[in-house]
Coordinates of C-alpha atoms in Angstrom, one line a residue:
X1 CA 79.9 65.8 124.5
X2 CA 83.3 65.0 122.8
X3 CA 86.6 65.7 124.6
X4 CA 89.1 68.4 123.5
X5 CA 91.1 66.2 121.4
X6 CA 88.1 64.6 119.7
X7 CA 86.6 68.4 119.0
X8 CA 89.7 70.0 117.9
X9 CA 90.3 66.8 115.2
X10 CA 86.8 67.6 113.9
X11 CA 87.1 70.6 113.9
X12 CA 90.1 70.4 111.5
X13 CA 88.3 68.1 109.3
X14 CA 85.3 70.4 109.1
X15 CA 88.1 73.0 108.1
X16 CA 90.0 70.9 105.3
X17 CA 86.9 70.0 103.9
X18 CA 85.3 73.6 103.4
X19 CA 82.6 74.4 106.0
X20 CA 81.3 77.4 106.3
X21 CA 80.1 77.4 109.9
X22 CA 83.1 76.3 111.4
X23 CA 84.6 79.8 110.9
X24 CA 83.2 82.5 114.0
X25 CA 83.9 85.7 114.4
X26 CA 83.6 86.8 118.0
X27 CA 79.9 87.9 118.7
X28 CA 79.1 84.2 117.2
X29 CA 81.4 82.3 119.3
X30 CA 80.1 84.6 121.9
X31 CA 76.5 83.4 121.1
X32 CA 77.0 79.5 120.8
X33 CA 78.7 80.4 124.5
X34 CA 75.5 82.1 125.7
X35 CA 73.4 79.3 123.9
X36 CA 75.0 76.8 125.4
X37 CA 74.9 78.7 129.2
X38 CA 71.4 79.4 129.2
X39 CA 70.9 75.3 128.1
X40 CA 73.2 74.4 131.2
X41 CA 71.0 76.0 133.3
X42 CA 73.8 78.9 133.9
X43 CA 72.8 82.1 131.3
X44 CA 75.5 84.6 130.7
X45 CA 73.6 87.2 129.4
X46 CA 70.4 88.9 129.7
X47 CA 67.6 88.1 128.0
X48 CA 68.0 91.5 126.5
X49 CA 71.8 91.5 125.7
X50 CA 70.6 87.7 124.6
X51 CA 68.3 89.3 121.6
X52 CA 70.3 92.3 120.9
X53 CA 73.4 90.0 120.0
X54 CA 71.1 87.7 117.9
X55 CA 69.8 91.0 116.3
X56 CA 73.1 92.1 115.1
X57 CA 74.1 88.5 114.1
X58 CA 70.7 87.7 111.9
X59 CA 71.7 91.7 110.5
X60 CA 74.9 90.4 109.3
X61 CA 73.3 87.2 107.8
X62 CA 75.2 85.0 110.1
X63 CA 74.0 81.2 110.0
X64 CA 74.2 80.8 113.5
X65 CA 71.9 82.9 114.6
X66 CA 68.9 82.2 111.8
X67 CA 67.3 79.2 112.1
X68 CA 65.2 78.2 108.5
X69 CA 64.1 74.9 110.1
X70 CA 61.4 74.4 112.4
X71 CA 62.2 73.2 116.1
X72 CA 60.2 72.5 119.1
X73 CA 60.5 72.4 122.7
X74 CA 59.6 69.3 124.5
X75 CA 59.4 70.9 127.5
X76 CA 56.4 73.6 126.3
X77 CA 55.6 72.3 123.2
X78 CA 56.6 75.9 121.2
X79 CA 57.8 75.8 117.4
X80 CA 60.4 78.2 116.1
X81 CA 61.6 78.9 113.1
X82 CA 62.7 82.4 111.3
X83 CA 61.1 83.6 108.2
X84 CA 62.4 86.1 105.8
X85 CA 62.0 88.7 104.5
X86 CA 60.5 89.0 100.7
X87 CA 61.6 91.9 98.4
X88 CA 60.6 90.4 95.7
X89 CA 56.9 90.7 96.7
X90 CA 57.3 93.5 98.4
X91 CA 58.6 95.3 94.8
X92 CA 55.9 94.0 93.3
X93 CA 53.6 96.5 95.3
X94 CA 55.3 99.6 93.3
X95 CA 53.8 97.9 90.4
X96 CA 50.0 99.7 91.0
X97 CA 51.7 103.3 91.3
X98 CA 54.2 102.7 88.8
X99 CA 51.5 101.7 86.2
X100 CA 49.3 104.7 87.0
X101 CA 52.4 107.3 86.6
X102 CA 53.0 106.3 83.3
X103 CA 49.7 105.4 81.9
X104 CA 48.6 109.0 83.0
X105 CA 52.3 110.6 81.3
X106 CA 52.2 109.0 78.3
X107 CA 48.3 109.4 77.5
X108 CA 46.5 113.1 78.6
X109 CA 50.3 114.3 79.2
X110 CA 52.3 113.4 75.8
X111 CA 48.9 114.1 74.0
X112 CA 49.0 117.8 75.5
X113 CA 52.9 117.7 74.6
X114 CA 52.6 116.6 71.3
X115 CA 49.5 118.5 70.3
X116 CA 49.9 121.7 71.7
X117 CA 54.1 121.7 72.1
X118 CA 56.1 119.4 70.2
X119 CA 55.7 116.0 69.2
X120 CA 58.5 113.9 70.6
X121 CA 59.1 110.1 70.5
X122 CA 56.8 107.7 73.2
X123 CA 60.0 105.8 73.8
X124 CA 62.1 109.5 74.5
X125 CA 59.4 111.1 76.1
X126 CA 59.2 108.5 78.5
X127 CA 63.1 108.2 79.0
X128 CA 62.8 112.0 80.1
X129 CA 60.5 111.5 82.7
X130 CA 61.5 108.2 84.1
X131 CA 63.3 109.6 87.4
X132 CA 60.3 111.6 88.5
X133 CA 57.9 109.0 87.7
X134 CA 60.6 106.6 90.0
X135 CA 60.7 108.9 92.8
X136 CA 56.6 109.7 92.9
X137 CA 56.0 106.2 92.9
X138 CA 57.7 105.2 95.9
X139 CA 56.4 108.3 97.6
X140 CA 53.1 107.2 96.5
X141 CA 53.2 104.0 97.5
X142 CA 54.9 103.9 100.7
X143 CA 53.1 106.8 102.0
X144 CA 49.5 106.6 100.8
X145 CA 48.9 103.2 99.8
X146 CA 51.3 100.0 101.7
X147 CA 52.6 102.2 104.4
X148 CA 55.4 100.9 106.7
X149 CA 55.3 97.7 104.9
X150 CA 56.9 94.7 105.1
X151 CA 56.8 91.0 103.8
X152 CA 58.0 87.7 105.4
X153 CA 57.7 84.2 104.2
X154 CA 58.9 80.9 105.0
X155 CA 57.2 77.8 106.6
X156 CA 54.9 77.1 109.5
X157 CA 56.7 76.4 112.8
X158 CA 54.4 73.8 113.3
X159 CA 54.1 71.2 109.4
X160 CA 56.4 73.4 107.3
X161 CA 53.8 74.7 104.9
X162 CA 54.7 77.9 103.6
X163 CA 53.2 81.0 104.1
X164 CA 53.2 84.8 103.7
X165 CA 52.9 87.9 106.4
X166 CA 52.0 91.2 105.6
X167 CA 53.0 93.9 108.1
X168 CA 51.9 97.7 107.2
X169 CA 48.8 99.9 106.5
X170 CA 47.6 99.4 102.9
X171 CA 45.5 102.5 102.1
X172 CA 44.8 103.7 105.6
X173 CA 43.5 100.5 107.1
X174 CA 45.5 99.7 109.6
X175 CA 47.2 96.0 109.7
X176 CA 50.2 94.0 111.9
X177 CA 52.3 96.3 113.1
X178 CA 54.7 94.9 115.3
X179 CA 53.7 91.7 115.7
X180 CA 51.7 89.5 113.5
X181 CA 49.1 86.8 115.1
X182 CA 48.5 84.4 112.0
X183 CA 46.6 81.2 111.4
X184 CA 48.6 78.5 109.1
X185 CA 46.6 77.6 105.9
X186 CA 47.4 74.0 106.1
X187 CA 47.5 73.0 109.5
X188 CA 45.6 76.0 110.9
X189 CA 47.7 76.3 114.0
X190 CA 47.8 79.9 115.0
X191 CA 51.7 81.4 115.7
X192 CA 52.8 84.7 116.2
X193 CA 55.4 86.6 114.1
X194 CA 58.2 89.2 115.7
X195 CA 58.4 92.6 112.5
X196 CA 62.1 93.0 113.6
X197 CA 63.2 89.8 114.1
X198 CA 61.1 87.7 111.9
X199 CA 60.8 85.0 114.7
X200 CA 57.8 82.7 114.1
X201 CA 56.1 81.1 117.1
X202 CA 53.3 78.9 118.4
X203 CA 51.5 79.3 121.3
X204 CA 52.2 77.0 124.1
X205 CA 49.9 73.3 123.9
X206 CA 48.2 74.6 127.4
X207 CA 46.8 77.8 125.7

């Protein structure tokens, strides 16, 4: 480990020249402290005021307390890393609904309109009903068909390769709930997956 003098001069540096992690507020200085604790053999906290901190820490997007790159334990041979979470896929599954609601407003329903009411522009008519049609279609979705849903992605804690998790229902049959036991499409090694935290895990070489 470096001395004082020796930290506080890199520190500096690391300042001057922009990094971003050099600046802590207190719950991450308070985190590297417990980090570094528990590695000395000497913890600080408990393993549940250990996970709460990191909750609110990965919350607030801090870059101490997500880790995007896989690491292993000599000691027990686990792999780490933490996924994340994907809204763009997990947007894309308003897209079934979505399509329905308007296929079904602007054919039986604007035919109806314009044939037996007033005949209105496609463009206008759907303009008129675009808020409903919003608001159905996440009720829709999120309560009959991907229920309590949620997407991660990132890469194998064991070779990197990327892959996907789905947590949630999708139309009533039941999936991962709050923990995910996958198998890597590369390297096939299995690893569990925390919901809340998005920790990614294998299992230890003895099992």
């Amino acid at each position: 480990l470096l001395p004082d003098e020796e930290f506080d001069l890199l520190k500096e540096d690391l300042q001057w020249n922009g990094s971003e992690l050099i600046e802590m507020n207190r719950k991450e200085a308070q985190y590297l402290a417990a980090m570094e604790a528990y590695l000395k053999g000497t913890p600080t906290l408990s393993d549940e005021e250990f996970d709460s901190l990191k909750r609110e820490l990965k919350e607030s997007n801090s870059k101490f307390a997500v880790s995007r790159q896989p690491k292993c334990l000599i000691d027990t041979g686990i792999c780490t890393v933490t996924l994340q979470e994907d809204q763009f896929r997990s947007n894309l599954l308003y897209l079934p609904a979505l399509t329905i609601l308007v296929s079904v407003w602007l054919g039986p329903v604007f035919e109806i309109v314009a044939n037996f009411v007033i005949r209105l522009n496609p463009l206008f008519f759907l303009l008129v009903a675009a808020y409903p049609i919003y608001i159905a279609c996440i009720a829709i979705t999120d309560q009959f068909i991907f229920t309590n849903k949620k997407i991660a992605f990132g890469p194998c804690p064991s070779c990197e390769f990327e892959n996907r998790v789905y947590f949630g229902n999708v139309l009533g049959v039941e999936g991962f709930d709050q923990q995910a036991d996958v198998k890597c499409r590369n390297c096939k090694t299995q690893f569990s997956v925390q919901r809340d935290s998005l920790r990614a895990s294998t299992l230890p070489k003895d099992e």
